[in-house]
Short mmCIF file of C-alpha atoms in Angstrom, two decimals:
data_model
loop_
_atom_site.label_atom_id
_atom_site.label_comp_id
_atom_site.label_asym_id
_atom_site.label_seq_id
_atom_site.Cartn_x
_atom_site.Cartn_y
_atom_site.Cartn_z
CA UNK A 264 0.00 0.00 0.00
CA UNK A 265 2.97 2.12 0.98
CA UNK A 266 5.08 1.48 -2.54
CA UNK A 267 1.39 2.19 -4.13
CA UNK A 268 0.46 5.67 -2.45
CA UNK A 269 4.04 6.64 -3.49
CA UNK A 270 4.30 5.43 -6.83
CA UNK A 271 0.50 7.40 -7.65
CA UNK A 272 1.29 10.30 -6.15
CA UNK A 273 5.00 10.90 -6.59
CA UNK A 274 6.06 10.30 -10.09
CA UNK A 275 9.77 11.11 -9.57
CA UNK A 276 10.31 9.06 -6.41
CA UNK A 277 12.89 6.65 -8.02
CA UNK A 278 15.31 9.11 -9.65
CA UNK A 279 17.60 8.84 -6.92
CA UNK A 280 18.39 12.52 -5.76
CA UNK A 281 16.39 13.99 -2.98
CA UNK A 282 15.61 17.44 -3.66
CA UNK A 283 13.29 20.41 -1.56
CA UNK A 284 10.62 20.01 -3.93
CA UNK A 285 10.35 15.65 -3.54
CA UNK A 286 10.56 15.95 0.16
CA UNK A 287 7.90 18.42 -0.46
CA UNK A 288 5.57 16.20 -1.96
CA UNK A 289 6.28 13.85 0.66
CA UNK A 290 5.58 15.97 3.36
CA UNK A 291 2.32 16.70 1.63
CA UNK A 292 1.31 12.77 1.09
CA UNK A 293 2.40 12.12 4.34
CA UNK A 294 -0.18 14.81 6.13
CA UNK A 295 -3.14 13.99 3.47
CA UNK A 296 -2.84 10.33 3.88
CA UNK A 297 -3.00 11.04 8.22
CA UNK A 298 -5.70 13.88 7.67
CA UNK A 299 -7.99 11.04 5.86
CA UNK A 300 -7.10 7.97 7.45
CA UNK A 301 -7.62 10.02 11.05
CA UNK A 302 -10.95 11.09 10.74
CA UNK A 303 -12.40 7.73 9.27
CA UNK A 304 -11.15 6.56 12.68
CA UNK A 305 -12.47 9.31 14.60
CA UNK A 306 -15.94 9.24 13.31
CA UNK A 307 -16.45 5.49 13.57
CA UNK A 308 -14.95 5.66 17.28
CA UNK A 309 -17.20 8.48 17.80
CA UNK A 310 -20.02 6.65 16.96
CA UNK A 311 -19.49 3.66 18.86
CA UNK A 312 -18.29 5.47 21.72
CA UNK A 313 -21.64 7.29 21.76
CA UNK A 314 -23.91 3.85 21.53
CA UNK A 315 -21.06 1.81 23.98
CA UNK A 316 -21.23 4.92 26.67
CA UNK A 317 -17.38 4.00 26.42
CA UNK A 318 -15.59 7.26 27.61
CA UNK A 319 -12.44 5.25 26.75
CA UNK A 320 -13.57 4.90 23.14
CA UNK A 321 -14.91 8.82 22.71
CA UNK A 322 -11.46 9.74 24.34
CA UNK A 323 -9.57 7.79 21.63
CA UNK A 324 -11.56 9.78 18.79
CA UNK A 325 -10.88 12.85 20.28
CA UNK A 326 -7.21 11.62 20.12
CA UNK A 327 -7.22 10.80 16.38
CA UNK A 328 -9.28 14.30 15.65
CA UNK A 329 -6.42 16.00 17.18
CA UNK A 330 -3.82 13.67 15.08
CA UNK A 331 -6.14 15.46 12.22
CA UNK A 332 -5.11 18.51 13.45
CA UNK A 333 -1.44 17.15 13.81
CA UNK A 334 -1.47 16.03 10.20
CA UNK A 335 -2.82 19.17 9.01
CA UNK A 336 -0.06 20.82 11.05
CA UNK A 337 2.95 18.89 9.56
CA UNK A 338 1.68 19.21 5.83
CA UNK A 339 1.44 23.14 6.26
CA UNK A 340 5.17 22.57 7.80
CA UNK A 341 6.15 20.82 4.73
CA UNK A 342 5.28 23.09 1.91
CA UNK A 343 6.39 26.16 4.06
CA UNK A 344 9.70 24.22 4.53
CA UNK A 345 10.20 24.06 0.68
CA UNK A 346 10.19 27.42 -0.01
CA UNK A 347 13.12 29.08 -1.45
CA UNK A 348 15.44 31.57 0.35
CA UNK A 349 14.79 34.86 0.42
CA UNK A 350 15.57 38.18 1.46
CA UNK A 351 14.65 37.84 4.94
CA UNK A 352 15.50 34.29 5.32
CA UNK A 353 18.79 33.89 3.45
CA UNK A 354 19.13 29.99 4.91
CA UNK A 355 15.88 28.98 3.78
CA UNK A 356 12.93 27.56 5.79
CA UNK A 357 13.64 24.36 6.55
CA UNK A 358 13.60 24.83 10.19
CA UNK A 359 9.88 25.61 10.06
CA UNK A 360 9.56 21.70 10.13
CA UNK A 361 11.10 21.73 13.57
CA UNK A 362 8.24 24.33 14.52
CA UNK A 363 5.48 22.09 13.14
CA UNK A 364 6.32 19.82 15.14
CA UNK A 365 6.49 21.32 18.34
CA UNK A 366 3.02 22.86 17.70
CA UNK A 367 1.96 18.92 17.40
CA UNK A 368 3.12 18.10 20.43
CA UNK A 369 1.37 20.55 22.51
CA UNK A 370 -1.99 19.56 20.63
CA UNK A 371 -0.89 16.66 21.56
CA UNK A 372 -0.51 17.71 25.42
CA UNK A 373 -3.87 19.52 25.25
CA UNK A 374 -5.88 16.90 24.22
CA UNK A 375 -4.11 14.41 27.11
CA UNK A 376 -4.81 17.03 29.51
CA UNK A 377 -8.34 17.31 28.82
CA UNK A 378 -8.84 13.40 28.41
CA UNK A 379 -7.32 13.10 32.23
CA UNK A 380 -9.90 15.47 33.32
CA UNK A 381 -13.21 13.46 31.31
CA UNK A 382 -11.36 9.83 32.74
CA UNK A 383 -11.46 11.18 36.30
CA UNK A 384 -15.00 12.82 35.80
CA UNK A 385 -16.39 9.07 34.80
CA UNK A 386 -14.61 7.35 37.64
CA UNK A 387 -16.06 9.57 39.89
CA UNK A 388 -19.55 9.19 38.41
CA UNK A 389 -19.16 6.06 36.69
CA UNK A 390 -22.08 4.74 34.01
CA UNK A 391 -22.49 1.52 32.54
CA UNK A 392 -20.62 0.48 29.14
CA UNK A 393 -22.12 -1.18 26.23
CA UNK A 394 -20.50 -4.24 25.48
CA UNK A 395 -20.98 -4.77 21.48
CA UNK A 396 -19.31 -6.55 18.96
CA UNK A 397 -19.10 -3.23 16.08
CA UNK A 398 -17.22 -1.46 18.65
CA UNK A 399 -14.67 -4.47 19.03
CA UNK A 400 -14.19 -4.11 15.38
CA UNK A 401 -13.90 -0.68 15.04
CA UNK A 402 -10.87 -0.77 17.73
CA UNK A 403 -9.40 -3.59 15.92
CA UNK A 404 -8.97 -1.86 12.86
CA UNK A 405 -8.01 1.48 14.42
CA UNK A 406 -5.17 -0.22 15.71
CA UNK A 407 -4.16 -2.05 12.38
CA UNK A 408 -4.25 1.08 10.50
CA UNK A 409 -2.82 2.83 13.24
CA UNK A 410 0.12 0.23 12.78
CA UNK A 411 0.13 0.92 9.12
CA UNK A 412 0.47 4.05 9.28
CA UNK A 413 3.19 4.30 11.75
CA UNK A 414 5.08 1.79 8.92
CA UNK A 415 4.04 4.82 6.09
CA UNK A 416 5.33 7.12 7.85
CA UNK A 417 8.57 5.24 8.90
CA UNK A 418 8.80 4.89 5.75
CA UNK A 419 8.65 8.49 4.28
CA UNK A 420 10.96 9.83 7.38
CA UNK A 421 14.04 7.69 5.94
CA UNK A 422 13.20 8.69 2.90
CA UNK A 423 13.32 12.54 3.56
CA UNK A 424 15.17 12.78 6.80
CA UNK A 425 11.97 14.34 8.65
CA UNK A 426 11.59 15.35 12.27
CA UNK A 427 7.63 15.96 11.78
CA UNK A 428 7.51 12.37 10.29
CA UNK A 429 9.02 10.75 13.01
CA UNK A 430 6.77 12.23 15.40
CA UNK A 431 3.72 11.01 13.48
CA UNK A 432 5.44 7.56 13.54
CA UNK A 433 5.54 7.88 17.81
CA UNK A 434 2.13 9.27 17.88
CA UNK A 435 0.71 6.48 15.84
CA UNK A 436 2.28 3.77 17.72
CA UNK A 437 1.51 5.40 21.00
CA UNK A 438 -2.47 5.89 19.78
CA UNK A 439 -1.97 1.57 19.16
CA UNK A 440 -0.95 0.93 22.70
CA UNK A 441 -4.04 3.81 23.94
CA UNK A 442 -6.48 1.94 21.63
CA UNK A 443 -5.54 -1.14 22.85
CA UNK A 444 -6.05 -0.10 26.31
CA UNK A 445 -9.84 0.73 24.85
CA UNK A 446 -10.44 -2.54 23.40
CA UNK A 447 -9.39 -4.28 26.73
CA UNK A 448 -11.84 -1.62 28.89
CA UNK A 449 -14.67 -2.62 26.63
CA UNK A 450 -13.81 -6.28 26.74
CA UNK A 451 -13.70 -6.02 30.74
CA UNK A 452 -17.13 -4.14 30.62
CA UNK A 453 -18.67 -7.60 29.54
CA UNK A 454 -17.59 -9.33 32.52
CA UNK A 455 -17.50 -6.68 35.84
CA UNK A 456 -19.35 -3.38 36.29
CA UNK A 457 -16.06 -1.84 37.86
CA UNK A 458 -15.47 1.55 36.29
CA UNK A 459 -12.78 0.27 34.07
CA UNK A 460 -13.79 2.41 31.19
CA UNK A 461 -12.48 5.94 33.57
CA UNK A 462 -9.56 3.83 34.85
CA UNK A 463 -8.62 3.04 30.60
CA UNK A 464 -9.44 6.55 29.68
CA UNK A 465 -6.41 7.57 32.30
CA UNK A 466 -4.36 5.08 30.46
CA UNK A 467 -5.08 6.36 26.83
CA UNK A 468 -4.46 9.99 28.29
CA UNK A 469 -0.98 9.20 29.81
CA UNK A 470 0.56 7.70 26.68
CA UNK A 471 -0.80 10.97 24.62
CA UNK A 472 1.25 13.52 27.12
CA UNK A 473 4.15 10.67 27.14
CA UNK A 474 4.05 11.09 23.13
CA UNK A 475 3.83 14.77 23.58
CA UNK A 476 6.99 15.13 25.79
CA UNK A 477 8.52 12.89 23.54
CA UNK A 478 7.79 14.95 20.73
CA UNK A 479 8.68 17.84 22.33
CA UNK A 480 12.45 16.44 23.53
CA UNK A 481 13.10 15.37 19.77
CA UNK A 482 11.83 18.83 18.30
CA UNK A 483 13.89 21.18 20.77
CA UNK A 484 16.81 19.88 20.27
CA UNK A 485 17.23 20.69 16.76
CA UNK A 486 16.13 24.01 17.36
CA UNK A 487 18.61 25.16 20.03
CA UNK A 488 21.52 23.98 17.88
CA UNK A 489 22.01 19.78 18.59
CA UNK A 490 25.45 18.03 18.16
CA UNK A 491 26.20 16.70 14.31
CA UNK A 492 25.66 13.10 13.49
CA UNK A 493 29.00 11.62 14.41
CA UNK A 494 28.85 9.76 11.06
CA UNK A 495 28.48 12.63 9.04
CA UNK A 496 30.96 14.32 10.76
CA UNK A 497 33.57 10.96 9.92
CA UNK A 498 32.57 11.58 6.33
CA UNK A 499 33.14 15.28 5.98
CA UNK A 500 36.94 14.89 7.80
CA UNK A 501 37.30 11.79 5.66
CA UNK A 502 36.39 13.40 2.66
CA UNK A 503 38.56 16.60 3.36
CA UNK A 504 41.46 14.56 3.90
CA UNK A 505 41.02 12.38 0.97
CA UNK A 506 42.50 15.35 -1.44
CA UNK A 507 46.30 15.56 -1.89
CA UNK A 508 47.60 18.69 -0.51
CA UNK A 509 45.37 18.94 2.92
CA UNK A 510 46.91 17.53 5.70
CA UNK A 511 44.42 18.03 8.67
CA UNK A 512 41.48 19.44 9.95
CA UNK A 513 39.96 21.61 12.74
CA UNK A 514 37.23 24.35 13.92
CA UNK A 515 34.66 22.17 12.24
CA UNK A 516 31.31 23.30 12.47
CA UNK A 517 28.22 21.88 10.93
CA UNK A 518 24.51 24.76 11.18
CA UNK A 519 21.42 22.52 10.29
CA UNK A 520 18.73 24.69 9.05
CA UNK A 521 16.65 21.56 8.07
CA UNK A 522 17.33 18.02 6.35
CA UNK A 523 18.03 19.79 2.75
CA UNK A 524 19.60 23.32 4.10
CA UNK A 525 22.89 22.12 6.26
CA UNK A 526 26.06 24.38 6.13
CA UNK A 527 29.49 23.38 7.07
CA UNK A 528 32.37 25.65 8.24
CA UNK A 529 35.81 24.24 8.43
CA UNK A 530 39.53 25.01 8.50
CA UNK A 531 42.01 22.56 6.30
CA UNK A 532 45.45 22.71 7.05
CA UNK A 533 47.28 22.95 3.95
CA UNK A 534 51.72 23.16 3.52
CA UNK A 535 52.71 26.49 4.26
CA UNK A 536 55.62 26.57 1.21
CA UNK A 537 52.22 25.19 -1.08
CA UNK A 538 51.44 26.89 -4.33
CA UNK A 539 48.57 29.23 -2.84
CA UNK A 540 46.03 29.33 -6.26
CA UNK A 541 47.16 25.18 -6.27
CA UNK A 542 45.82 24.71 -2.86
CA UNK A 543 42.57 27.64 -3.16
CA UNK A 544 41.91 25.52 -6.07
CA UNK A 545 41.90 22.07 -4.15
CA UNK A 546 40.01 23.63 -1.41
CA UNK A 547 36.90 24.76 -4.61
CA UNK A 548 37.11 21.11 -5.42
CA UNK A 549 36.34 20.45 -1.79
CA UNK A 550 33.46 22.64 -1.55
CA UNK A 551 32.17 21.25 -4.75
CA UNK A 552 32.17 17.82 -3.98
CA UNK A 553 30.48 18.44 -0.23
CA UNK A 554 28.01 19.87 -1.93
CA UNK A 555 27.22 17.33 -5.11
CA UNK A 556 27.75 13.91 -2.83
CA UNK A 557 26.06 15.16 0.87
CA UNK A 558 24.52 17.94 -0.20
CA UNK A 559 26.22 20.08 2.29
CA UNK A 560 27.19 23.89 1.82
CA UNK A 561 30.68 24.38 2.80
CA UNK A 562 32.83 27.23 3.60
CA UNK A 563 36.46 25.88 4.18
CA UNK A 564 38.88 28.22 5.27
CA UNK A 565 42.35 27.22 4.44
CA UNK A 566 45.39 27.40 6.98
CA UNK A 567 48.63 27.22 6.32
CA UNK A 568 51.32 24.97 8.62
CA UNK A 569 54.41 24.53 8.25
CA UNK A 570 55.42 20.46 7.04
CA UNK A 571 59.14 21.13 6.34
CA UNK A 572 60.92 21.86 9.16
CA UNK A 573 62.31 18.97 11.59
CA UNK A 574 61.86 21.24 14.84
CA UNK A 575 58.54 22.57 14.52
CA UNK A 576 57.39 18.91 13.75
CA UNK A 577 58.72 17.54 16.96
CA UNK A 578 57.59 20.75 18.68
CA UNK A 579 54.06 19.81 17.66
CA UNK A 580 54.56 15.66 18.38
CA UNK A 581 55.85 16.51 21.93
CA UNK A 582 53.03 19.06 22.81
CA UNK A 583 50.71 16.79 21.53
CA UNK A 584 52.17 13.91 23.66
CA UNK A 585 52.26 16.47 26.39
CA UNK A 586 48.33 17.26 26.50
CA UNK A 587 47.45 13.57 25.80
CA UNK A 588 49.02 12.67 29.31
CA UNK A 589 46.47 15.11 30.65
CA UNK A 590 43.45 14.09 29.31
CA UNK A 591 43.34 11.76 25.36
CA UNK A 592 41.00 13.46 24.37
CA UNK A 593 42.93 16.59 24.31
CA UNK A 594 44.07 17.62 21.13
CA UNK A 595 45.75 20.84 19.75
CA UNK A 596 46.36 22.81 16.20
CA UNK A 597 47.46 25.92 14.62
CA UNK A 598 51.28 25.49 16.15
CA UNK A 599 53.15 28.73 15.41
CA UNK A 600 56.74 29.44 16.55
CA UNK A 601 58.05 32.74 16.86
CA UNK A 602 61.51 32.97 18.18
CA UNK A 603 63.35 35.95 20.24
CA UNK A 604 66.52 36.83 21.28
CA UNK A 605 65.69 35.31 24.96
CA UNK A 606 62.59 33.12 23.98
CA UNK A 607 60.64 32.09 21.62
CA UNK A 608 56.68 32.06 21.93
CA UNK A 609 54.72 28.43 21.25
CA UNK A 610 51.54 29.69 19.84
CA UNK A 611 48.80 27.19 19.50
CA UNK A 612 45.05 26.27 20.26
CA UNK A 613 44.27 23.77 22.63
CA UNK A 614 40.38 21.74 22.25
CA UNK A 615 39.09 20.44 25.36
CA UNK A 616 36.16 18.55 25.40
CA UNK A 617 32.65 19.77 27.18
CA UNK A 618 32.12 19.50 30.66
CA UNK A 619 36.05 19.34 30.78
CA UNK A 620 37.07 19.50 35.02
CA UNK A 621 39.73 21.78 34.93
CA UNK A 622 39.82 25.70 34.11
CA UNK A 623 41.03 26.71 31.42
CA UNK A 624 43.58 28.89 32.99
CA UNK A 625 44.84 26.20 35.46
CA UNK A 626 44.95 23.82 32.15
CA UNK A 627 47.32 26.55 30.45
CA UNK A 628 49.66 26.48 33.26
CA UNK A 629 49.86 22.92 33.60
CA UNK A 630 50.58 22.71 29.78
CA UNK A 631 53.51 25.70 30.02
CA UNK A 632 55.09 23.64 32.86
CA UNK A 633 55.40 20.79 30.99
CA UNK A 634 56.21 22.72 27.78
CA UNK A 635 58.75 24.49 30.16
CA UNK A 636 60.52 21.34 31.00
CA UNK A 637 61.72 20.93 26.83
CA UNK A 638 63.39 24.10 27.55
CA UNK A 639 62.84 27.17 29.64
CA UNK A 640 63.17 29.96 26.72
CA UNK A 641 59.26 28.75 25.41
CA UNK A 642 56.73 30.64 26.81
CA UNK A 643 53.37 29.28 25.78
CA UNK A 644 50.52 31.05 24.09
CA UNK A 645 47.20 29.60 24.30
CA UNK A 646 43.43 29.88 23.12
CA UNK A 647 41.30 26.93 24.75
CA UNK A 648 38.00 26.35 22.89
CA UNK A 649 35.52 23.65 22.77
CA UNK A 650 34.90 21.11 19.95
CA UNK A 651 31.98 22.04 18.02
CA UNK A 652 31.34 18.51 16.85
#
């Protein structure tokens, strides 16, 4: 059903390049196909939840008429996601996918909210649920094509790379766990006139706010700036390094302003005594090839170090060796020596990692000791930063 949806309604799907305007039309089948298949549910539940007196079964179509609104929510995020940069927005839109889905999740909370407060209202006052054999059915096939769509839309998010479809994909299977709860509330209303139904309600209403917080923990993080897939991170440096005539990397930085609008910053270390417009020309290639194979903007800033000389190169092994014993996951770049007639100043930057225990300023006196002890004419000059990755 899945291949068949896609194959009506997406004529380019199989070309093999994923551009803003295909995960577009994703976005867009993805919401229509919820919007439908949500209120079919939501008017049969509503029916039989009406002629069971099943508060547990009118709570679960309020749930799916608020997935309606969820649906309608994320398609609106997807076509306002594809739209070009402009003037005001020179990074594009993508981002607005992030907001879409943080506007599902507190419909999402709402409607849990409210559903705690109807569940307690029925325990306290409890009536008598209709046992019948429609509403079994109707719950049964809520959750199969609550199941099927959580498999769409698992589907379309690996596809596209999409926050707002992986939320419909934990909304989905957390409305097949709350309908199941239902079915097992009208089941027990057969067989004992405790107020199950109120007691089931609580349980449907509980797994919508644990989807919302879920939601809301997946959506937030993009948006205050999350840490780059370490993967993608592997196959930028690997990438970068692959080109003769760049012999490191640092400062690297990767901005997500959605799946299709990501920008990386970066500094390559290229041979000081290098033909400059030889290694500004590898460093265009670079760019160029970010772009065509992970479709990443890149901005690659190119620093020169100095390969040729023995004593800088076992200046930089034995500082390196020096800030390993402190911590391995030290590491430091941009060595410069610039020698005096009493001293000569080691200037370098040193990358701790977060949450590091000691100062900065106590870690640059440790390292100058220990620098010291090579010889006592270098003085140390250090910038400590984080790693950005």
């Amino acid at each position: 059903m899945t291949k068949l949806l896609i194959k009506l309604f997406i004529r380019d799907s199989g070309n093999g390049k994923m551009t803003a305007r295909l995960r577009e039309k994703y976005g867009v089948l993805s919401g229509c196909v919820g919007i439908v298949l949500n209120i079919l549910l939501a008017v049969a539940k509503l029916i039989v939840g009406t002629i069971a007196n099943s508060i547990a079964i009118t709570a679960d179509a309020v749930n799916n008429f608020s997935d309606v609104g969820s649906s309608a929510v994320s398609l609106i995020g997807a076509k306002v996601s594809a739209k070009a940069p402009d003037k005001e927005h020179p990074f594009g839109h993508g981002r607005i996918e992030y907001i879409a889905a943080l506007v599902v999740s507190f419909i999402i909370l709402s409607c849990g909210l409210e559903l705690i407060k109807t569940s307690v209202d029925k325990i306290l006052h409890p009536e008598a649920v209709v046992f019948s054999y429609p509403a079994v059915i109707v719950l049964v096939l809520s959750i199969l094509g609550k199941l099927w769509l959580a498999l769409f839309n698992r589907n379309v998010a690996k596809r596209i790379s999409s926050v707002s479809n992986k939320a419909v994909v934990a909304d989905s299977l957390s409305d097949m766990i709350s309908t199941t709860a239902t079915l097992i509330a009208l089941i027990c209303a057969r067989f004992t006139s405790l107020p199950i139904d109120g007691y089931m309600g609580i349980v449907v209403a509980v797994f919508i706010l644990l989807t919302g917080i879920s939601v809301i923990r997946e959506t937030i993080s993009p948006l205050l700036g999350e840490r780059p897939d370490p993967e993608l991170v592997r196959e930028i440096e690997r990438e970068i390094l692959s080109h003769p005539g760049i012999t490191g990397v640092h400062d690297l930085m990767v901005h997500s302003y959605g799946p299709s609008r990501v920008f990386v910053s970066v500094h390559a270390e290229v041979p000081a005594d290098a033909d400059i417009n030889v290694s500004h020309d590898t460093i265009d290639n670079v760019e160029r090839i970010l772009h065509e194979k992970y479709g990443l903007l890149a901005s690659i800033h190119m620093d020169p170090v100095v390969t040729n000389d023995a004593h800088i190169t076992r200046l930089r092994d034995q500082i390196t060796q020096i800030v390993h014993q402190i911590d391995p996951e030290l590491s430091i770049h941009d060595l410069r020596v610039v020698d005096g007639p009493t001293h000569s100043n080691l200037i370098f930057d040193l990358v701790i990692p977060y949450r590091f225990k000691i100062p900065a300023a106590a870690l640059s006196e440790m390292v100058d000791r220990e620098v010291k002890k090579l010889s006592p004419t270098y003085n140390t000059v250090i910038t400590v930063e984080n790693s950005y990755i």
